[in-house]
Coordinates of C-alpha atoms and ligand atoms in Angstrom, one line a residue:
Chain A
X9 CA -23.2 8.2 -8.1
X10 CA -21.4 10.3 -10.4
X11 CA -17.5 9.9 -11.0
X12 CA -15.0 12.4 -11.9
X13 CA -11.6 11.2 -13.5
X14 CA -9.3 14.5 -13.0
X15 CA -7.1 16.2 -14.6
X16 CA -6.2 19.4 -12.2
X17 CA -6.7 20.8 -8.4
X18 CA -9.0 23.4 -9.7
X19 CA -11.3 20.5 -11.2
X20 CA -10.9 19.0 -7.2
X21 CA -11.3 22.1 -5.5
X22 CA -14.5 23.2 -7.9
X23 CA -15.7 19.2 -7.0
X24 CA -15.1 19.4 -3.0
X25 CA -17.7 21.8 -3.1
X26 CA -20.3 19.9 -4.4
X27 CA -22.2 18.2 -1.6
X28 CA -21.1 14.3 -0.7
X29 CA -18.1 14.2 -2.5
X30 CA -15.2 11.6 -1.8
X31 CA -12.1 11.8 -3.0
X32 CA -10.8 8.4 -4.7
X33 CA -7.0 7.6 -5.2
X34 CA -5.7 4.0 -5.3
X35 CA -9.3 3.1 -4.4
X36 CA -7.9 0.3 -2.2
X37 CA -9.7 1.3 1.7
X38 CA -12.1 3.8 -0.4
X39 CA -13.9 1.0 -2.6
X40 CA -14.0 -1.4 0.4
X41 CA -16.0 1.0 2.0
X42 CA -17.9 2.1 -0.7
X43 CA -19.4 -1.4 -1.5
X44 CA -19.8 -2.0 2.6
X45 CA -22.1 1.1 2.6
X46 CA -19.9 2.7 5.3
X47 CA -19.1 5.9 2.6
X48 CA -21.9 6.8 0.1
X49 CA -20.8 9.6 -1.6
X50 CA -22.6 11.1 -4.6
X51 CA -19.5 12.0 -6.1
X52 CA -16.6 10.2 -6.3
X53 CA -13.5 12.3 -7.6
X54 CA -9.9 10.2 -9.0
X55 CA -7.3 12.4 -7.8
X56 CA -5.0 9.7 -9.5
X57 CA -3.9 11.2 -12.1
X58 CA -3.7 14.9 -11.1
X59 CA -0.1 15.9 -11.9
X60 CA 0.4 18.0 -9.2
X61 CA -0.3 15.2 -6.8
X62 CA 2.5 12.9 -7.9
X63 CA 6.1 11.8 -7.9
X64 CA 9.0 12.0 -5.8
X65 CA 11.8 14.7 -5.2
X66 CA 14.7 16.3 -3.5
X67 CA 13.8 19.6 -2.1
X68 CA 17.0 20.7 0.1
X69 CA 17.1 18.6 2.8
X70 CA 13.8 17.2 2.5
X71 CA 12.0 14.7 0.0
X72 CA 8.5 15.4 -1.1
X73 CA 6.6 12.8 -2.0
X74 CA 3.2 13.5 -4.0
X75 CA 0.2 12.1 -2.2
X76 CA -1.0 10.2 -5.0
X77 CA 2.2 8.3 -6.0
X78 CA 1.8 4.5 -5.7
X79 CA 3.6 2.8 -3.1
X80 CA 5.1 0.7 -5.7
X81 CA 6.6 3.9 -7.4
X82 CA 8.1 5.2 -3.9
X83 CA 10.0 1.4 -3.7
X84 CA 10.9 2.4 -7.0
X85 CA 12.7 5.2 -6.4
X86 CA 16.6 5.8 -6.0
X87 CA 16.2 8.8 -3.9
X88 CA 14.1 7.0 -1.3
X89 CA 16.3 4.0 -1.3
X90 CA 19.3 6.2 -0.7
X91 CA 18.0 8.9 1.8
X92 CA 15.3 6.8 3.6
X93 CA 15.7 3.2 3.7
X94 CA 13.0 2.5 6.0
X95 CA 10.7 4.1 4.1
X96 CA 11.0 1.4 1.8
X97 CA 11.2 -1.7 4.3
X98 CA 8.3 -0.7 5.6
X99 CA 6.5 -0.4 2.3
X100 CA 7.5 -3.6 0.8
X101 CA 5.3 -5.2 4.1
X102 CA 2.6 -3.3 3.2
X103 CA -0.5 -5.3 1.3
X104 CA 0.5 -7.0 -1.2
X105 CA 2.2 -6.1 -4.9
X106 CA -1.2 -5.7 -6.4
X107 CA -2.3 -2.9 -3.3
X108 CA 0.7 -1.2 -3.5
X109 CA 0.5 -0.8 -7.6
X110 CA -2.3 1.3 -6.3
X111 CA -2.3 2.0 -3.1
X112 CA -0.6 6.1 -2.2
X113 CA 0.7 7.4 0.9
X114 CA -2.3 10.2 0.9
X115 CA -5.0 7.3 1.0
X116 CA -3.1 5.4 3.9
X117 CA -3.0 8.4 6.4
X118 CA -6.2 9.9 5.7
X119 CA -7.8 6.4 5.7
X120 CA -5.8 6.8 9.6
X121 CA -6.3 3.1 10.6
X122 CA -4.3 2.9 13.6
X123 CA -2.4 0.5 11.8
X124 CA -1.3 2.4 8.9
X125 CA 2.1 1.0 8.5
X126 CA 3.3 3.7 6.5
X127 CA 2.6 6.1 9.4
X128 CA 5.4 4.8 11.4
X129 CA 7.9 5.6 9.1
X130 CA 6.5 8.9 8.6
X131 CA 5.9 9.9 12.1
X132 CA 9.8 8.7 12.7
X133 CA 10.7 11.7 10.0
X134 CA 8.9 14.1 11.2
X135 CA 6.8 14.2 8.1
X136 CA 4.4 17.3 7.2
X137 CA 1.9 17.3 4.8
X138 CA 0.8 19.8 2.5
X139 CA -2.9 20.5 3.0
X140 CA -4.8 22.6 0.5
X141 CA -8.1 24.3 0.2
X142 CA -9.9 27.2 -2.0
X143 CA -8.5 29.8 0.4
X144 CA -5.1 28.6 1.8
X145 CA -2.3 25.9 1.2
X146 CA -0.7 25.5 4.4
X147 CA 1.6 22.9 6.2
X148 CA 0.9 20.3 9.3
X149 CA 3.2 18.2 11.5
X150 CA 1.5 14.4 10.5
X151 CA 1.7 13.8 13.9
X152 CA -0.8 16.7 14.8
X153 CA -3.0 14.9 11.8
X154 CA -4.5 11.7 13.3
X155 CA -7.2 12.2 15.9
X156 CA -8.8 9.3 16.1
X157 CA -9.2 5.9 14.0
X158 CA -10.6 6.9 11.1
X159 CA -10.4 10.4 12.1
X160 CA -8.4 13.3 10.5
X161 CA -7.4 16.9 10.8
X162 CA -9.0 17.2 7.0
X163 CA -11.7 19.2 6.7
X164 CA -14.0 19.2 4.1
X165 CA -13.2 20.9 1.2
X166 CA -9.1 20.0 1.6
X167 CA -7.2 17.8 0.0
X168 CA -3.7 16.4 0.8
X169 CA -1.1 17.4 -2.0
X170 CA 2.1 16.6 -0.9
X171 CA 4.0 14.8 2.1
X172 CA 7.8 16.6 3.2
X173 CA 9.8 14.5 4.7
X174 CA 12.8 15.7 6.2
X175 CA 16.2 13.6 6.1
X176 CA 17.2 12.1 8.8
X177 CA 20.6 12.6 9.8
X178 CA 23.6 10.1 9.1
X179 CA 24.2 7.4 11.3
X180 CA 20.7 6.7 13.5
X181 CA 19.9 3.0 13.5
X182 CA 16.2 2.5 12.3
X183 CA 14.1 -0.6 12.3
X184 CA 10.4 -1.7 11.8
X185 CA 8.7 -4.1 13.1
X186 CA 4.8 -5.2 12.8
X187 CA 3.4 -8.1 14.2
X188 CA 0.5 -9.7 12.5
X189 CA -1.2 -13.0 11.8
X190 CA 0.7 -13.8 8.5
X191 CA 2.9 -12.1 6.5
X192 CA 1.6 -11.0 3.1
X193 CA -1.5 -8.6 3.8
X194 CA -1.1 -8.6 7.6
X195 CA -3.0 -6.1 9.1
X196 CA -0.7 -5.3 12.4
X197 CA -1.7 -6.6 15.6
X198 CA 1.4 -4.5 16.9
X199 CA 3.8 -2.3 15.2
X200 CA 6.9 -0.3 16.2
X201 CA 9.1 1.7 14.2
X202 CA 12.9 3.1 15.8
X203 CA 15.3 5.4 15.0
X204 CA 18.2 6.1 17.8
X205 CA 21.4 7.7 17.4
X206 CA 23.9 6.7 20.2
X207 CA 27.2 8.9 21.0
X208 CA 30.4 6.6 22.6
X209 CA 27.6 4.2 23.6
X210 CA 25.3 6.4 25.1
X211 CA 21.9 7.8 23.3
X212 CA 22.0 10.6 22.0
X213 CA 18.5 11.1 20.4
X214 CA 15.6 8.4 20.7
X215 CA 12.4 8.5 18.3
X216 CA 10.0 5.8 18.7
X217 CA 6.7 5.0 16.8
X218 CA 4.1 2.6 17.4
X219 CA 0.9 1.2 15.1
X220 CA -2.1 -0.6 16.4
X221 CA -2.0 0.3 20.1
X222 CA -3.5 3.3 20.7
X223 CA -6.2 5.1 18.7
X224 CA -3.9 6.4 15.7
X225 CA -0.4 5.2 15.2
X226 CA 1.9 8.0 17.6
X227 CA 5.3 9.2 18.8
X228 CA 6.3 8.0 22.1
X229 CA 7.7 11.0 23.4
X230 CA 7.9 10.6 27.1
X231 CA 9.7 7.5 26.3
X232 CA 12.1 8.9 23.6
X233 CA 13.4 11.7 26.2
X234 CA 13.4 8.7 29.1
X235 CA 16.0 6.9 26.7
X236 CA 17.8 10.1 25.8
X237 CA 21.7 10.6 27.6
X238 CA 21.0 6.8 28.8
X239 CA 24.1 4.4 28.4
X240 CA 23.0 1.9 26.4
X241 CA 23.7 -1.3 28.5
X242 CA 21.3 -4.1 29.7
X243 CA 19.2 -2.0 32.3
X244 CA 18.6 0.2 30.0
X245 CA 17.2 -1.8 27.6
X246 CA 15.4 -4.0 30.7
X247 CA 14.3 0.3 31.7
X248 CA 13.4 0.4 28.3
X249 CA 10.8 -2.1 27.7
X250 CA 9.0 -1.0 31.7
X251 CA 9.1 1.9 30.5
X252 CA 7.4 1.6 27.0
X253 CA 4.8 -0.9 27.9
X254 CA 3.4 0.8 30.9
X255 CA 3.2 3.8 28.4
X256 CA 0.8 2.5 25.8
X257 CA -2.8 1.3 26.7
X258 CA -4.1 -0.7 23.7
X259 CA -7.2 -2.2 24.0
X260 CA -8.2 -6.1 23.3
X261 CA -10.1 -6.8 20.0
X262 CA -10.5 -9.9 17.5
X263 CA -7.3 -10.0 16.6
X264 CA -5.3 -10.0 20.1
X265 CA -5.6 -9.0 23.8
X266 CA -4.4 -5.5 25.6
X267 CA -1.5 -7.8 27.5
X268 CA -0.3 -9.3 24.2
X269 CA -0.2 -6.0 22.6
X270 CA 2.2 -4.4 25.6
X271 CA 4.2 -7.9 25.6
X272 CA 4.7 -7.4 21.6
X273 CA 6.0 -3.8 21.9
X274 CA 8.3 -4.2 25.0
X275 CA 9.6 -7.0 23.0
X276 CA 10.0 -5.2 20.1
X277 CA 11.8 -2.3 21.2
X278 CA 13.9 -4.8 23.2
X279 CA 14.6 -6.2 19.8
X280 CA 15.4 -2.5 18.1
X281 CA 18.3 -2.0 20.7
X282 CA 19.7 -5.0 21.1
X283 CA 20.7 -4.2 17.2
X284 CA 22.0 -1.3 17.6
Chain B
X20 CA -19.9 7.5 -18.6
X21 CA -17.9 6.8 -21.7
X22 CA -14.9 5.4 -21.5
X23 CA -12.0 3.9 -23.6
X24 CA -9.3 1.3 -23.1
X25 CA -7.1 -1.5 -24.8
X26 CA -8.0 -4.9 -23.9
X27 CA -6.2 -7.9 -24.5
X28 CA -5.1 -6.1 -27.3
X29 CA -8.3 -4.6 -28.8
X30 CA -9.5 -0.9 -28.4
X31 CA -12.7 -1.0 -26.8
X32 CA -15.1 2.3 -26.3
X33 CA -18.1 1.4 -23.7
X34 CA -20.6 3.5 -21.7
X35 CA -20.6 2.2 -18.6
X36 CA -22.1 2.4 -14.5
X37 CA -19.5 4.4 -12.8
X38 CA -20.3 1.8 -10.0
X39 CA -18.8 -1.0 -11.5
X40 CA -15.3 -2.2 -10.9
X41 CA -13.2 -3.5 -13.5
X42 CA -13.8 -6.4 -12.4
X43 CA -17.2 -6.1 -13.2
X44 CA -16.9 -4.5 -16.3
X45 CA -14.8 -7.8 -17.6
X46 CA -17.0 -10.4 -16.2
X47 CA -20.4 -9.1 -17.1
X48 CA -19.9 -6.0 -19.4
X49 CA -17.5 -7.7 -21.8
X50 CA -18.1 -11.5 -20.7
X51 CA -14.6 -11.9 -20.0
X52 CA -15.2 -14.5 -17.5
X53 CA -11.5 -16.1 -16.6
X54 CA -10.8 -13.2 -14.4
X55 CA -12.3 -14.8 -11.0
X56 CA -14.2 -13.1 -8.0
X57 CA -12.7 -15.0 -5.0
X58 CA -13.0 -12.5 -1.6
X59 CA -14.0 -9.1 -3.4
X60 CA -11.6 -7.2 -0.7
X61 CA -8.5 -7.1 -2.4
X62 CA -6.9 -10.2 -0.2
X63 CA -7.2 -13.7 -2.4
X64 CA -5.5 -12.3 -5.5
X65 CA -8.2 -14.6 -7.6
X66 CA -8.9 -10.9 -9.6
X67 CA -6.0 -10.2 -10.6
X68 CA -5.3 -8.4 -14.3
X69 CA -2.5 -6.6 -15.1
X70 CA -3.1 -2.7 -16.0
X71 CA -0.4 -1.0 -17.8
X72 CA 2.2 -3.9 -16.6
X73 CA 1.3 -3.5 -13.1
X74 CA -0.7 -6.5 -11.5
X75 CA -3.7 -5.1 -10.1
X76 CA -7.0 -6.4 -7.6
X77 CA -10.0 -5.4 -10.2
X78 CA -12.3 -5.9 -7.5
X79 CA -10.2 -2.6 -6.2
X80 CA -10.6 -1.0 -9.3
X81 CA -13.1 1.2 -10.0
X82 CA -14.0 0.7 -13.9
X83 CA -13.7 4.4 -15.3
X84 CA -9.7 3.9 -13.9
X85 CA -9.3 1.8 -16.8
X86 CA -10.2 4.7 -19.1
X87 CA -7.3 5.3 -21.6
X88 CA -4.9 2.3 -19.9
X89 CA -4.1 -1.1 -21.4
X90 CA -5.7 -4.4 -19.8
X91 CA -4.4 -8.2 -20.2
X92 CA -6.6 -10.5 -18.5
X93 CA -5.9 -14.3 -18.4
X94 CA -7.9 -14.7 -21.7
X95 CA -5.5 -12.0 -23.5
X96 CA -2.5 -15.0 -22.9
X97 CA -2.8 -17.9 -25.2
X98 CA -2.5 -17.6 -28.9
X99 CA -3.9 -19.5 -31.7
X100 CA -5.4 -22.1 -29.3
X101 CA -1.4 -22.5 -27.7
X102 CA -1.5 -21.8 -24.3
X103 CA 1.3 -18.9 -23.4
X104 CA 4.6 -20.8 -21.3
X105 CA 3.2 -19.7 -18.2
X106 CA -0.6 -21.6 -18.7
X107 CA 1.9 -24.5 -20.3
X108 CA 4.1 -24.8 -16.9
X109 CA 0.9 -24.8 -14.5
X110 CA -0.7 -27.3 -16.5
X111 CA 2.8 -29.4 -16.5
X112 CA 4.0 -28.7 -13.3
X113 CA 0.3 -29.6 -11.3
X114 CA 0.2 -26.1 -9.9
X115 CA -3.6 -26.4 -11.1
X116 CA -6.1 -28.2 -8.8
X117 CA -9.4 -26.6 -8.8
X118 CA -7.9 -24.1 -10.8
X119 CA -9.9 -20.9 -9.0
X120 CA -7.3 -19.3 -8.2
X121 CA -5.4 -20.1 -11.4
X122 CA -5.5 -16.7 -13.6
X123 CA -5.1 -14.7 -10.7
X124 CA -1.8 -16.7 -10.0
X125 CA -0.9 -16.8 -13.8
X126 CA -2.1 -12.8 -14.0
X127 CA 0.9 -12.0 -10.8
X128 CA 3.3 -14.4 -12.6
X129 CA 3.3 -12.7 -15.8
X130 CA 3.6 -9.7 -14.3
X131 CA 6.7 -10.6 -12.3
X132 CA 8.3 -12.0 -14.8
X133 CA 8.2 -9.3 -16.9
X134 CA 10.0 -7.4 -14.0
X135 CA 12.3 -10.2 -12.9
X136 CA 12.6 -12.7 -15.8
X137 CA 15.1 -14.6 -13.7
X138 CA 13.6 -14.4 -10.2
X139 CA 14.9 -16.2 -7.3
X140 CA 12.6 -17.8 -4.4
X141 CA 12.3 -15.1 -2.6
X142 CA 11.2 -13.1 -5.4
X143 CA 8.6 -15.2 -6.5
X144 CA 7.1 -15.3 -3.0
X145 CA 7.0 -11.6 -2.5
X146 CA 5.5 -11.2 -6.2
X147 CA 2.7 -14.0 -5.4
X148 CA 1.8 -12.7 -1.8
X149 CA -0.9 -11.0 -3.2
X150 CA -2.5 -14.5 -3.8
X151 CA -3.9 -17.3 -2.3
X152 CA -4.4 -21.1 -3.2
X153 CA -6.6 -23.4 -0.9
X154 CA -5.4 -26.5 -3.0
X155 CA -2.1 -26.6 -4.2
X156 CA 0.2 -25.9 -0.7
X157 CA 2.2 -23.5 -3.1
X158 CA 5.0 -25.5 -4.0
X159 CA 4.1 -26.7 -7.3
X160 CA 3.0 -23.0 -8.0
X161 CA 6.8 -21.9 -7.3
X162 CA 8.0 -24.5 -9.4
X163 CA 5.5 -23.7 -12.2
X164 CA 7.3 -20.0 -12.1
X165 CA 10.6 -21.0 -11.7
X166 CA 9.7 -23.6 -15.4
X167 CA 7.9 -20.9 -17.1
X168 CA 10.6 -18.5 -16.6
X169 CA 13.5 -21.1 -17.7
X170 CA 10.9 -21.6 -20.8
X171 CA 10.7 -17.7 -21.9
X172 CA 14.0 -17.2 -21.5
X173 CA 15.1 -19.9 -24.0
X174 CA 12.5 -18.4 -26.4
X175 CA 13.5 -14.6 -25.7
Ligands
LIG21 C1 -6.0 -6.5 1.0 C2 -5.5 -5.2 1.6 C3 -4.4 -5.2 2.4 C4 -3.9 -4.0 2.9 N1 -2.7 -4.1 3.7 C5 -2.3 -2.9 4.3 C6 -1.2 -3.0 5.1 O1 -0.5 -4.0 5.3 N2 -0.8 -1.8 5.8 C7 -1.5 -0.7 5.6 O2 -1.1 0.3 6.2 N3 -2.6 -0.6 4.8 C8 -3.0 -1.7 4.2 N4 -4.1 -1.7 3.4 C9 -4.9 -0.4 3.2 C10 -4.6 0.4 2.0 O3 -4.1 -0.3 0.9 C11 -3.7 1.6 2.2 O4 -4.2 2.4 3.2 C12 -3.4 2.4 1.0 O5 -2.2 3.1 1.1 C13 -4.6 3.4 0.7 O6 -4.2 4.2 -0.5 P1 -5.3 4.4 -1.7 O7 -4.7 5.4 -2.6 O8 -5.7 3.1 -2.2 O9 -6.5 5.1 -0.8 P2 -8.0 5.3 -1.3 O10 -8.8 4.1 -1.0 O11 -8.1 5.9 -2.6 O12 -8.4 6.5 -0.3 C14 -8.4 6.2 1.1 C15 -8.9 7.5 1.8 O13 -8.0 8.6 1.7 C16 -8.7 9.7 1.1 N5 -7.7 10.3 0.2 C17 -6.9 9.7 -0.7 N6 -6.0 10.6 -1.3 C18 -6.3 11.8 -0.7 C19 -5.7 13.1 -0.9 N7 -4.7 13.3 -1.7 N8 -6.2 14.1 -0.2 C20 -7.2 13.9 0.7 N9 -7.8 12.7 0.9 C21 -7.3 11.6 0.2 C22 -9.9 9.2 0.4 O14 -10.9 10.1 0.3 C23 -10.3 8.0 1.3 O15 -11.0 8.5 2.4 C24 -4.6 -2.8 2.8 C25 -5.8 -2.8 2.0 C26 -6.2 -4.0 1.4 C27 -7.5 -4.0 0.6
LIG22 S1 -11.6 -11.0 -5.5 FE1 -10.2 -9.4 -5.7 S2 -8.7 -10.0 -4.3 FE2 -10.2 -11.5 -3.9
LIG23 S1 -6.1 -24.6 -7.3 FE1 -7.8 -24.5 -6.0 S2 -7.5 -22.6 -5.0 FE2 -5.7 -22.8 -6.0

């Protein structure tokens, strides 16, 4: 196995084209993986400390974050704290301090566990990412991204150089929630992120996200537009939670059953207007 | 591949297996053998160093990351033969039983201390949750932080 520390894209795009290449960030899903013998690539390339690939900043009314920029620097950051606050209270429950002084934002989506938590977040925004390759750089809704666990829109030969993420309006109520076994290093058993604007006491826009029950974490859109021009009064929210578990399927694994799972999210999204 | 970093101090210059993680490279390159392999999957903390000032799993970290950056393991702490205040207040508050988990927990303390010299509970649980202890039931660890923290601070 040969390892390439780099300095630019045109090193990455010149090493995407060698056969078997990985690309290596924070290492902390990549090195798992490599020792388990489920990736073997002959060439491992360190985006980490490509320039282009890092830090955070106002772009009109979006922030970009770099996709190599630890999850400890985005906590960091002023403009996060100010202009997306759940950005960060997600990312604090994510790992532990020692995975997110490496862990980046471009190794938890493409790693697309179905419970990435930052995904829920980022699907809430509306977040695209900036996907590059020897011929074009073009843009791509993240929601459009996950396919399947594990599975990605990437192709080989592309890296992920940036995430946009749009601003979200004043005065929506957000929340996140995950579920897990304990609370340092939980891997969700159910997540669900919120972010609802209400009008006199009726909703005016609804955007709901959910990790860890279906294939990739996903916006619940039929759901959304069910809540939207709703009063929000105790059948709604009883509406609500019929609504939103008879619209996920999760399956049962190791770590809790399909009925637990719908249980978890009606109660969740219970919990999310109920505090509005 | 050829690499270069400051360990515990000392500029070091190896050729090394791109293969191994840092944590390798300390145990068996270097012999630096207080830095512990507990689960090797980034979840018991027992591997923790700290690189550049940030606390870090070296069983995460692939060794030619630590090219050019600056390493303190747990044997980069006491000087002269005295232990540093943090050993001192594990030692005097019983927050050492088996002691396996010991400079992974020392490794996250000095690490948040140097953030939060003053930290409250709450602090000191978030910047230990990266760790685990199967003897100690935690509490003695907490008050080992909350002592080595009133100790540096008298000396700073
Ligand atoms: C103990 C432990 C606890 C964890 N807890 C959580 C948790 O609570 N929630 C959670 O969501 N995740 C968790 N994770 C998973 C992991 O830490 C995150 O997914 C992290 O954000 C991955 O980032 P990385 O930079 O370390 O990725 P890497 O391991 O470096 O890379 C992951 C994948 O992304 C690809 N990649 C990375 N950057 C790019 C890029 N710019 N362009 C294209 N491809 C790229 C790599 O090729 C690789 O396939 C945990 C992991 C561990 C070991
Ligand atoms: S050995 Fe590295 S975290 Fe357990
Ligand atoms: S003292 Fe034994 S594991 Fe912590």
């Amino acid at each position: 196995m040969h390892y390439q520390r780099l300095a630019s894209e045109r090193e990455l795009l010149d090493g995407l084209a060698q056969p078997h290449a990985a690309i290596l960030c924070g290492g902390t899903d990549a090195m798992i993986k490599i020792r388990a013998g489920l990736l073997n690539p002959s060439l491992v390339l360190d985006v980490s400390r490509i320039e282009s690939l890092r830090g955070i900043r106002r772009n009109g009314d979006a922030v970009e974050i770099g996709a190599a920029t630890s999850e400890t620097e985005i906590l960091r950051s002023p403009l996060v704290r100010d202009t997306l606050p759940l950005l960060g209270q997600v990312l604090v429950q994510l790992g532990s301090v020692q995975i997110r002084n490496r862990g980046t934002l471009g190794g938890n989506i493409v790693n697309a566990s179905p419970a990435a938590d930052s995904a829920i977040p980022l699907l809430l925004f509306d977040t695209e990412i900036q996907i590059v390759d020897r011929s074009e750089e073009r843009w791509m809704p993240l929601e459009s991204f996950f396919i399947g666990p594990g599975k990605t829109a990437l192709e080989s030969g592309q890296f992920i150089r940036t995430l946009r993420i749009p601003i979200p309006r004043e005065g929506g109520g957000s929340s996140f929630h995950k579920v897990g076994k304990r609370n340092a290093l939980t891997i969700a058993i159910a997540s669900l992120g919120s972010l609802i604007w209400t009008t006199e006491g009726t909703i005016s826009e609804a955007r709901l996200a959910v990790g860890s029950v279906a294939p990739t974490p996903a916006r619940l859109r039929s759901v959304e537009s069910a809540l939207r021009g709703r009063m929000l009064d105790d059948a709604l929210v009883a509406d609500a939670r019929q609504l939103i578990t008879s619209s996920i399927s999760p399956i049962s694994d190791v770590r809790a059953s399909a009925e637990y799972r719908k249980n978890v999210i009606g109660d969740l999204l219970v919990r999310a207007l109920e505090a509005l | 591949m050829k690499i270069a970093c400051t360990i515990n101090g000392k500029r070091v210059e190896m050729d090394i297996d791109p293969r191994l993680r840092l944590l390798d490279m300390l145990r068996e390159t270097l012999h630096l053998t207080g830095t512990k392999e507990g689960c090797g999957e980034g979840e018991c903390g027992a591997c923790t160093v700290l690189m550049d000032g940030a606390a870090v799993n070296s069983c995460l970290v692939p060794a030619p990351q630590a090219d050019g950056t600056e390493i303190l393991t747990i044997e980069g702490l006491a000087e002269d033969g005295t232990l540093h205040p943090i050993q001192q207040a594990y030692v005097d508050t019983g927050g050492v039983q088996c002691g396996f988990c010991t400079p992974g927990f020392i490794m996250a303390t000095y690490a948040l201390l140097l953030e939060s010299p003053d930290p409250t509970e709450e602090e000191i649980l978030s910047g230990l949750e990266g760790n685990l202890c199967r003897c100690t039931g935690y509490s003695k660890i907490v008050e080992a932080v909350h002592l080595a923290a009133e100790r540096m601070r008298k000396v700073a």
